[in-house]
Amino acid sequence: MPYTTERASARLNLREADVSKAKRHEWRWTGSVSLPVNRNGCRYMNLAWTVETRCYISAPCSVAIQQCRQSSFFNKLTADELWKGVLAESGAGARKGRGKRTKKKFKRDLNRGQIIGEGRSGFLWPGLNAPLLKSGAVQTISQRDKEEQEKVQSEIIRKRDEWEKRRKTKVKRERGWTGNSWGGISLGPPDPGPNGETYEDFDSRVIEVKNVFNMTAKEGRKKSVSALVAVGNGNGAAGFAVGKASDRMTALRKAKNRAIHYLHYVERYQNHTIYHDITATFKKTTIRMKKQNKGYGLHCHRAIITICKLIGITDMYAKLSGSNNLLNLTRALFKGLARQETHQELAEKRSLYVVEFREECGPLPIVVAAPSGAVRKEPEPVEEVPDIKLEWSEVRAAQGMKRSPWAHVRRTVW
């Protein structure tokens, strides 16, 4: 409670023995006077009255006045320590797993919208809320009139209300594979690097977002979010990464910014498809990819379609067999695409011409690559001919043994 000027008092921090010694030996001593703050914030306006009426000093003395600051809990701790207590980042309750289902609190910028020197009284402080110089002259402290101050205050209130509405407004995100999943949603380009490099020509897509749990001794089931994100520029460069965090948006941001550091360059035939058929296996996931003509499109799993668009492949057929785990699927796809050989590499390796048969050309082959050196005249040995494993469903379809699924369907006759 602030003291008024009438209740101001002076306290001398002296002992009676010191006073008696000073009287006897005529010493000069120095005391300290501590005065509380009045309502106007002035400590010294009635100092003369206080010394005359409340201090009884017989010996000559010089009084040294020391200003005291009223300290509290809030000006003893730093801002980081105060926020740590508000957010409950550490404590016995968190270590024991208390409040696991409560909404997480985040640190807020309390300086947003605040102007140093601005207040309800409308004072203009040069250098804070008013320019220091005006027409070459240093301005003095002044005060706004009542109407102007009301306008300033109403504008501040309007901005705060606008921020509150913007904070509560839910941004409608882009639709992914389905209406309720994060798969296939674009996150935009990765954040700029520490040296100022930007990735504006890259796009990032979410492949999978899932909750994972870790059993700990103190906290029990500790929940975190795992996000799998792929990035690519649509011109052959692409990569993927996994990010983990306690909340979803942080995990997505981590995965997006990490994926840009693990890029693969994928060779494309005429910038629209793969060079040859590929079979790739990772753990229990197997992907069989087939080269297709221009205009065929992407007939494959939705995660493979998303990654192929980031790479720049527009025509391909892919069949997924075994486990459909999205992380294993992504690894198998990149493993197979990185292992393919271009026509020129195959021609150099075999020292033979590489030819291609197309439907529009009939039985006539088209030379797509030639070796740079001499062409060998003897045919390939038997051990160099690749032993390709055939799929029984394809063999049946090629031999006409595969029946239509509608062959034995009974039709109702009315």
Short mmCIF file of C-alpha atoms in Angstrom, two decimals, residues 57-374:
data_model
loop_
_atom_site.label_atom_id
_atom_site.label_comp_id
_atom_site.label_asym_id
_atom_site.label_seq_id
_atom_site.Cartn_x
_atom_site.Cartn_y
_atom_site.Cartn_z
CA ILE A 57 20.60 14.58 16.60
CA SER A 58 22.81 16.58 18.95
CA ALA A 59 26.14 15.92 17.26
CA PRO A 60 27.00 17.48 13.88
CA CYS A 61 26.46 14.95 11.14
CA SER A 62 26.07 14.48 7.38
CA VAL A 63 23.13 12.36 6.27
CA ALA A 64 23.57 10.12 3.19
CA ILE A 65 20.24 9.21 1.57
CA GLN A 66 20.03 5.84 -0.23
CA GLN A 67 17.17 5.01 -2.60
CA CYS A 68 15.54 1.58 -2.10
CA ARG A 69 13.68 -0.35 -4.79
CA GLN A 70 10.60 -2.33 -3.77
CA SER A 71 11.46 -5.87 -4.93
CA SER A 72 8.99 -8.67 -5.54
CA PHE A 73 8.77 -12.14 -7.06
CA PHE A 74 8.39 -10.74 -10.57
CA ASN A 75 11.52 -8.56 -10.70
CA LYS A 76 13.78 -11.15 -9.07
CA LEU A 77 13.34 -13.81 -11.81
CA THR A 78 14.18 -13.51 -15.48
CA ALA A 79 11.52 -13.73 -18.21
CA ASP A 80 12.66 -17.24 -19.19
CA GLU A 81 12.32 -18.48 -15.62
CA LEU A 82 8.83 -16.98 -15.32
CA TRP A 83 7.72 -18.57 -18.61
CA LYS A 84 9.16 -21.89 -17.47
CA GLY A 85 6.88 -21.81 -14.46
CA VAL A 86 3.83 -20.83 -16.52
CA LEU A 87 4.33 -23.50 -19.18
CA ALA A 88 5.10 -26.21 -16.60
CA GLU A 89 7.99 -27.54 -18.70
CA SER A 90 9.57 -29.20 -15.68
CA GLY A 91 8.29 -30.33 -12.34
CA ALA A 92 7.31 -33.32 -10.28
CA GLY A 93 3.86 -33.53 -11.89
CA ALA A 94 5.28 -33.69 -15.41
CA ARG A 95 7.86 -36.29 -14.41
CA LYS A 96 5.11 -38.47 -12.97
CA GLY A 97 2.93 -38.11 -16.06
CA ARG A 98 0.32 -35.73 -14.57
CA GLY A 99 -1.86 -33.76 -16.96
CA LYS A 100 -1.03 -35.81 -20.05
CA ARG A 101 -4.40 -35.05 -21.66
CA THR A 102 -4.45 -31.33 -20.93
CA LYS A 103 -3.95 -28.81 -23.71
CA LYS A 104 -0.31 -27.80 -24.10
CA LYS A 105 0.50 -24.16 -23.36
CA PHE A 106 2.82 -22.19 -25.62
CA LYS A 107 4.99 -19.16 -25.01
CA ARG A 108 3.39 -15.92 -26.19
CA ASP A 109 4.96 -12.64 -27.26
CA LEU A 110 3.61 -10.19 -24.67
CA ASN A 111 5.41 -7.26 -26.33
CA ARG A 112 3.26 -7.59 -29.45
CA GLY A 113 1.18 -4.42 -29.90
CA GLN A 114 2.90 -2.61 -27.03
CA ILE A 115 4.54 0.78 -27.60
CA ILE A 116 7.12 1.97 -25.05
CA GLY A 117 5.94 5.23 -23.48
CA GLU A 118 2.30 4.86 -24.56
CA GLY A 119 -0.28 4.99 -21.79
CA ARG A 120 -3.76 6.12 -20.83
CA SER A 121 -2.64 9.61 -19.80
CA GLY A 122 -1.46 10.39 -23.36
CA PHE A 123 2.00 11.75 -22.60
CA LEU A 124 4.38 12.15 -25.56
CA TRP A 125 7.93 11.17 -24.64
CA PRO A 126 10.52 12.26 -27.24
CA GLY A 127 12.51 9.26 -28.43
CA LEU A 128 9.90 6.71 -27.26
CA ASN A 129 6.42 7.34 -28.67
CA ALA A 130 7.25 10.65 -30.37
CA PRO A 131 10.11 11.80 -32.63
CA LEU A 132 13.09 13.29 -30.83
CA LEU A 133 13.58 16.16 -33.29
CA LYS A 134 10.96 18.27 -35.04
CA SER A 135 11.99 20.96 -37.52
CA GLY A 136 15.57 20.69 -36.23
CA ALA A 137 14.60 21.40 -32.61
CA VAL A 138 14.55 18.94 -29.72
CA GLN A 139 11.00 18.31 -28.57
CA THR A 140 9.92 18.54 -24.96
CA ILE A 141 7.56 16.26 -23.04
CA SER A 142 3.97 17.08 -23.96
CA GLN A 143 0.50 15.58 -23.67
CA ARG A 144 -2.19 14.83 -26.23
CA ASP A 145 -5.56 16.47 -25.97
CA LYS A 146 -8.55 14.38 -24.89
CA GLU A 147 -10.05 13.73 -28.37
CA GLU A 148 -6.76 12.65 -29.92
CA GLN A 149 -6.04 10.33 -26.98
CA GLU A 150 -9.48 8.70 -27.35
CA LYS A 151 -8.76 8.03 -31.05
CA VAL A 152 -5.39 6.43 -30.26
CA GLN A 153 -6.90 4.22 -27.56
CA SER A 154 -9.79 3.11 -29.81
CA GLU A 155 -7.31 2.20 -32.57
CA ILE A 156 -5.26 0.08 -30.14
CA ILE A 157 -8.42 -1.73 -28.98
CA ARG A 158 -9.49 -2.32 -32.60
CA LYS A 159 -6.11 -3.89 -33.46
CA ARG A 160 -6.24 -6.18 -30.43
CA ASP A 161 -9.73 -7.37 -31.35
CA GLU A 162 -8.56 -8.02 -34.91
CA TRP A 163 -5.62 -10.11 -33.67
CA GLU A 164 -7.94 -12.10 -31.42
CA LYS A 165 -10.32 -12.85 -34.32
CA ARG A 166 -7.42 -13.82 -36.56
CA ARG A 167 -6.08 -16.14 -33.86
CA LYS A 168 -9.44 -17.90 -33.47
CA THR A 169 -10.04 -18.20 -37.22
CA LYS A 170 -9.32 -21.71 -38.51
CA VAL A 171 -7.42 -21.78 -41.78
CA LYS A 172 -8.91 -24.29 -44.20
CA ARG A 173 -6.06 -26.52 -45.33
CA GLU A 174 -5.69 -28.17 -48.70
CA ARG A 175 -7.42 -31.52 -49.12
CA GLY A 176 -5.11 -34.54 -49.18
CA TRP A 177 -5.86 -38.14 -50.10
CA THR A 178 -9.01 -38.08 -47.97
CA GLY A 179 -10.86 -35.38 -46.13
CA ASN A 180 -9.70 -36.38 -42.65
CA SER A 181 -6.06 -37.43 -43.18
CA TRP A 182 -2.82 -35.50 -43.51
CA GLY A 183 -1.53 -37.70 -46.35
CA GLY A 184 -0.87 -35.80 -49.58
CA ILE A 185 -1.19 -32.30 -48.07
CA SER A 186 1.32 -29.72 -49.29
CA LEU A 187 3.47 -27.95 -46.69
CA GLY A 188 5.10 -25.52 -49.11
CA PRO A 189 8.84 -25.14 -49.68
CA PRO A 190 11.33 -25.89 -46.89
CA ASP A 191 12.56 -23.05 -44.68
CA PRO A 192 15.65 -21.09 -45.81
CA GLY A 193 19.03 -22.48 -44.71
CA PRO A 194 21.47 -20.88 -42.25
CA ASN A 195 23.56 -19.39 -45.07
CA GLY A 196 20.56 -17.76 -46.79
CA GLU A 197 19.90 -20.48 -49.37
CA THR A 198 16.25 -20.77 -50.40
CA TYR A 199 14.28 -23.70 -51.81
CA GLU A 200 11.42 -21.90 -53.58
CA ASP A 201 11.33 -24.39 -56.48
CA PHE A 202 10.78 -27.31 -54.08
CA ASP A 203 7.49 -28.55 -52.71
CA SER A 204 6.90 -30.82 -49.72
CA ARG A 205 4.08 -33.34 -49.25
CA VAL A 206 3.00 -35.25 -46.16
CA ILE A 207 3.14 -39.03 -46.58
CA GLU A 208 2.20 -40.10 -43.06
CA VAL A 209 1.48 -38.61 -39.64
CA LYS A 210 0.99 -40.94 -36.67
CA ASN A 211 1.15 -40.93 -32.89
CA VAL A 212 3.90 -43.02 -31.32
CA PHE A 213 4.41 -43.86 -27.66
CA ASN A 214 7.48 -44.53 -25.55
CA MET A 215 7.22 -46.26 -22.18
CA THR A 216 9.36 -44.51 -19.56
CA ALA A 217 9.91 -45.24 -15.89
CA LYS A 218 8.62 -41.92 -14.49
CA GLU A 219 6.16 -40.64 -17.09
CA GLY A 220 4.67 -43.94 -18.29
CA ARG A 221 3.35 -43.85 -21.87
CA LYS A 222 4.99 -40.74 -23.33
CA LYS A 223 3.26 -39.64 -26.52
CA SER A 224 5.00 -38.02 -29.51
CA VAL A 225 4.12 -37.41 -33.16
CA SER A 226 6.05 -38.99 -36.04
CA ALA A 227 5.77 -37.40 -39.50
CA LEU A 228 7.06 -38.71 -42.84
CA VAL A 229 7.48 -35.95 -45.44
CA ALA A 230 8.81 -36.07 -49.02
CA VAL A 231 10.21 -33.07 -50.92
CA GLY A 232 10.96 -32.59 -54.62
CA ASN A 233 11.30 -30.00 -57.36
CA GLY A 234 9.49 -31.92 -60.13
CA ASN A 235 12.71 -32.13 -62.13
CA GLY A 236 14.36 -35.31 -60.84
CA ALA A 237 15.51 -34.18 -57.38
CA ALA A 238 13.59 -35.58 -54.41
CA GLY A 239 14.10 -36.84 -50.88
CA PHE A 240 12.28 -37.87 -47.73
CA ALA A 241 12.79 -37.73 -43.96
CA VAL A 242 11.08 -38.51 -40.67
CA GLY A 243 10.54 -35.89 -37.95
CA LYS A 244 9.46 -36.47 -34.35
CA ALA A 245 8.19 -33.96 -31.80
CA SER A 246 5.66 -33.57 -29.03
CA ASP A 247 3.22 -31.69 -31.29
CA ARG A 248 2.20 -32.23 -34.90
CA MET A 249 3.27 -28.97 -36.55
CA THR A 250 6.76 -29.11 -35.05
CA ALA A 251 7.19 -32.70 -36.29
CA LEU A 252 6.06 -31.70 -39.80
CA ARG A 253 8.44 -28.74 -39.86
CA LYS A 254 11.36 -30.88 -38.67
CA ALA A 255 10.70 -33.54 -41.31
CA LYS A 256 10.32 -30.96 -44.10
CA ASN A 257 13.55 -29.15 -43.27
CA ARG A 258 15.46 -32.41 -42.76
CA ALA A 259 14.32 -33.97 -46.04
CA ILE A 260 15.98 -31.24 -48.11
CA HIS A 261 19.38 -32.48 -46.84
CA TYR A 262 18.80 -36.05 -48.13
CA LEU A 263 18.09 -35.54 -51.82
CA HIS A 264 18.29 -38.23 -54.52
CA TYR A 265 18.57 -37.52 -58.23
CA VAL A 266 16.34 -39.84 -60.27
CA GLU A 267 17.01 -40.36 -63.98
CA ARG A 268 13.91 -40.08 -66.20
CA TYR A 269 13.39 -41.26 -69.75
CA GLN A 270 12.31 -38.27 -71.88
CA ASN A 271 11.39 -36.51 -68.62
CA HIS A 272 8.16 -38.47 -68.15
CA THR A 273 8.83 -42.12 -67.16
CA ILE A 274 11.47 -44.58 -65.95
CA TYR A 275 14.09 -46.19 -68.23
CA HIS A 276 13.10 -49.82 -67.70
CA ASP A 277 10.95 -52.08 -65.52
CA ILE A 278 12.13 -52.25 -61.90
CA THR A 279 11.43 -54.61 -59.03
CA ALA A 280 12.47 -53.25 -55.63
CA THR A 281 12.14 -54.89 -52.21
CA PHE A 282 12.63 -53.41 -48.75
CA LYS A 283 11.92 -55.75 -45.83
CA LYS A 284 8.45 -57.21 -46.52
CA THR A 285 7.43 -54.59 -49.10
CA THR A 286 7.86 -55.26 -52.84
CA ILE A 287 7.14 -52.78 -55.63
CA ARG A 288 7.10 -53.73 -59.33
CA MET A 289 7.35 -50.68 -61.57
CA LYS A 290 6.71 -50.67 -65.33
CA LYS A 291 7.70 -48.15 -67.93
CA GLN A 292 4.75 -46.64 -69.84
CA ASN A 293 4.16 -44.45 -72.87
CA LYS A 294 3.42 -40.74 -72.68
CA GLY A 295 -0.15 -40.02 -71.61
CA TYR A 296 -0.62 -43.26 -69.66
CA GLY A 297 -0.64 -41.54 -66.27
CA LEU A 298 0.23 -42.85 -62.83
CA HIS A 299 -1.59 -46.11 -62.02
CA CYS A 300 -0.20 -47.01 -58.60
CA HIS A 301 -0.53 -46.57 -54.84
CA ARG A 302 -1.51 -43.05 -53.70
CA ALA A 303 1.76 -42.57 -51.79
CA ILE A 304 3.73 -43.60 -54.90
CA ILE A 305 1.68 -41.13 -56.99
CA THR A 306 2.52 -38.30 -54.57
CA ILE A 307 6.26 -39.08 -54.60
CA CYS A 308 6.35 -39.53 -58.40
CA LYS A 309 4.79 -36.10 -58.89
CA LEU A 310 7.48 -34.58 -56.66
CA ILE A 311 10.16 -36.36 -58.73
CA GLY A 312 8.63 -35.42 -62.08
CA ILE A 313 7.47 -38.88 -63.28
CA THR A 314 4.08 -38.64 -65.00
CA ASP A 315 3.64 -42.07 -66.65
CA MET A 316 4.25 -45.30 -64.74
CA TYR A 317 2.51 -48.44 -63.51
CA ALA A 318 3.41 -49.83 -60.09
CA LYS A 319 2.09 -52.84 -58.23
CA LEU A 320 2.55 -53.08 -54.46
CA SER A 321 2.71 -56.48 -52.80
CA GLY A 322 3.45 -57.54 -49.24
CA SER A 323 3.41 -55.00 -46.43
CA ASN A 324 1.90 -51.58 -47.16
CA ASN A 325 3.89 -49.79 -44.45
CA LEU A 326 4.35 -46.26 -45.84
CA LEU A 327 7.92 -45.81 -44.60
CA ASN A 328 9.02 -49.15 -46.10
CA LEU A 329 7.12 -48.30 -49.30
CA THR A 330 8.96 -44.96 -49.60
CA ARG A 331 12.34 -46.58 -49.00
CA ALA A 332 11.66 -49.34 -51.52
CA LEU A 333 10.58 -46.79 -54.15
CA PHE A 334 13.69 -44.65 -53.79
CA LYS A 335 15.87 -47.74 -53.65
CA GLY A 336 14.47 -49.01 -56.96
CA LEU A 337 14.57 -45.63 -58.73
CA ALA A 338 18.17 -44.99 -57.65
CA ARG A 339 19.23 -48.41 -58.96
CA GLN A 340 17.93 -48.05 -62.53
CA GLU A 341 20.36 -47.82 -65.45
CA THR A 342 20.07 -45.39 -68.33
CA HIS A 343 20.20 -46.65 -71.92
CA GLN A 344 23.65 -45.18 -72.43
CA GLU A 345 25.00 -46.81 -69.26
CA LEU A 346 23.61 -50.16 -70.39
CA ALA A 347 25.17 -49.77 -73.85
CA GLU A 348 28.59 -48.96 -72.36
CA LYS A 349 28.32 -51.84 -69.92
CA ARG A 350 27.37 -54.46 -72.56
CA SER A 351 29.27 -52.90 -75.53
CA LEU A 352 26.12 -53.44 -77.60
CA TYR A 353 23.40 -51.32 -79.15
CA VAL A 354 20.30 -50.81 -77.03
CA VAL A 355 17.12 -51.05 -79.09
CA GLU A 356 13.49 -50.50 -78.26
CA PHE A 357 10.32 -51.92 -79.80
CA ARG A 358 7.26 -49.70 -79.94
CA GLU A 359 3.71 -50.40 -81.04
CA GLU A 360 3.67 -47.56 -83.57
CA CYS A 361 6.79 -48.93 -85.29
CA GLY A 362 5.67 -52.56 -85.48
CA PRO A 363 8.47 -55.18 -85.57
CA LEU A 364 11.15 -52.62 -86.49
CA PRO A 365 13.54 -51.83 -83.59
CA ILE A 366 14.60 -48.29 -82.70
CA VAL A 367 18.19 -47.71 -81.55
CA VAL A 368 18.07 -45.63 -78.39
CA ALA A 369 21.76 -45.86 -77.32
CA ALA A 370 25.09 -46.91 -78.85
CA PRO A 371 28.42 -47.69 -77.13
CA SER A 372 31.16 -45.09 -77.44
CA GLY A 373 33.80 -47.77 -78.14
CA ALA A 374 33.89 -50.77 -80.43
#
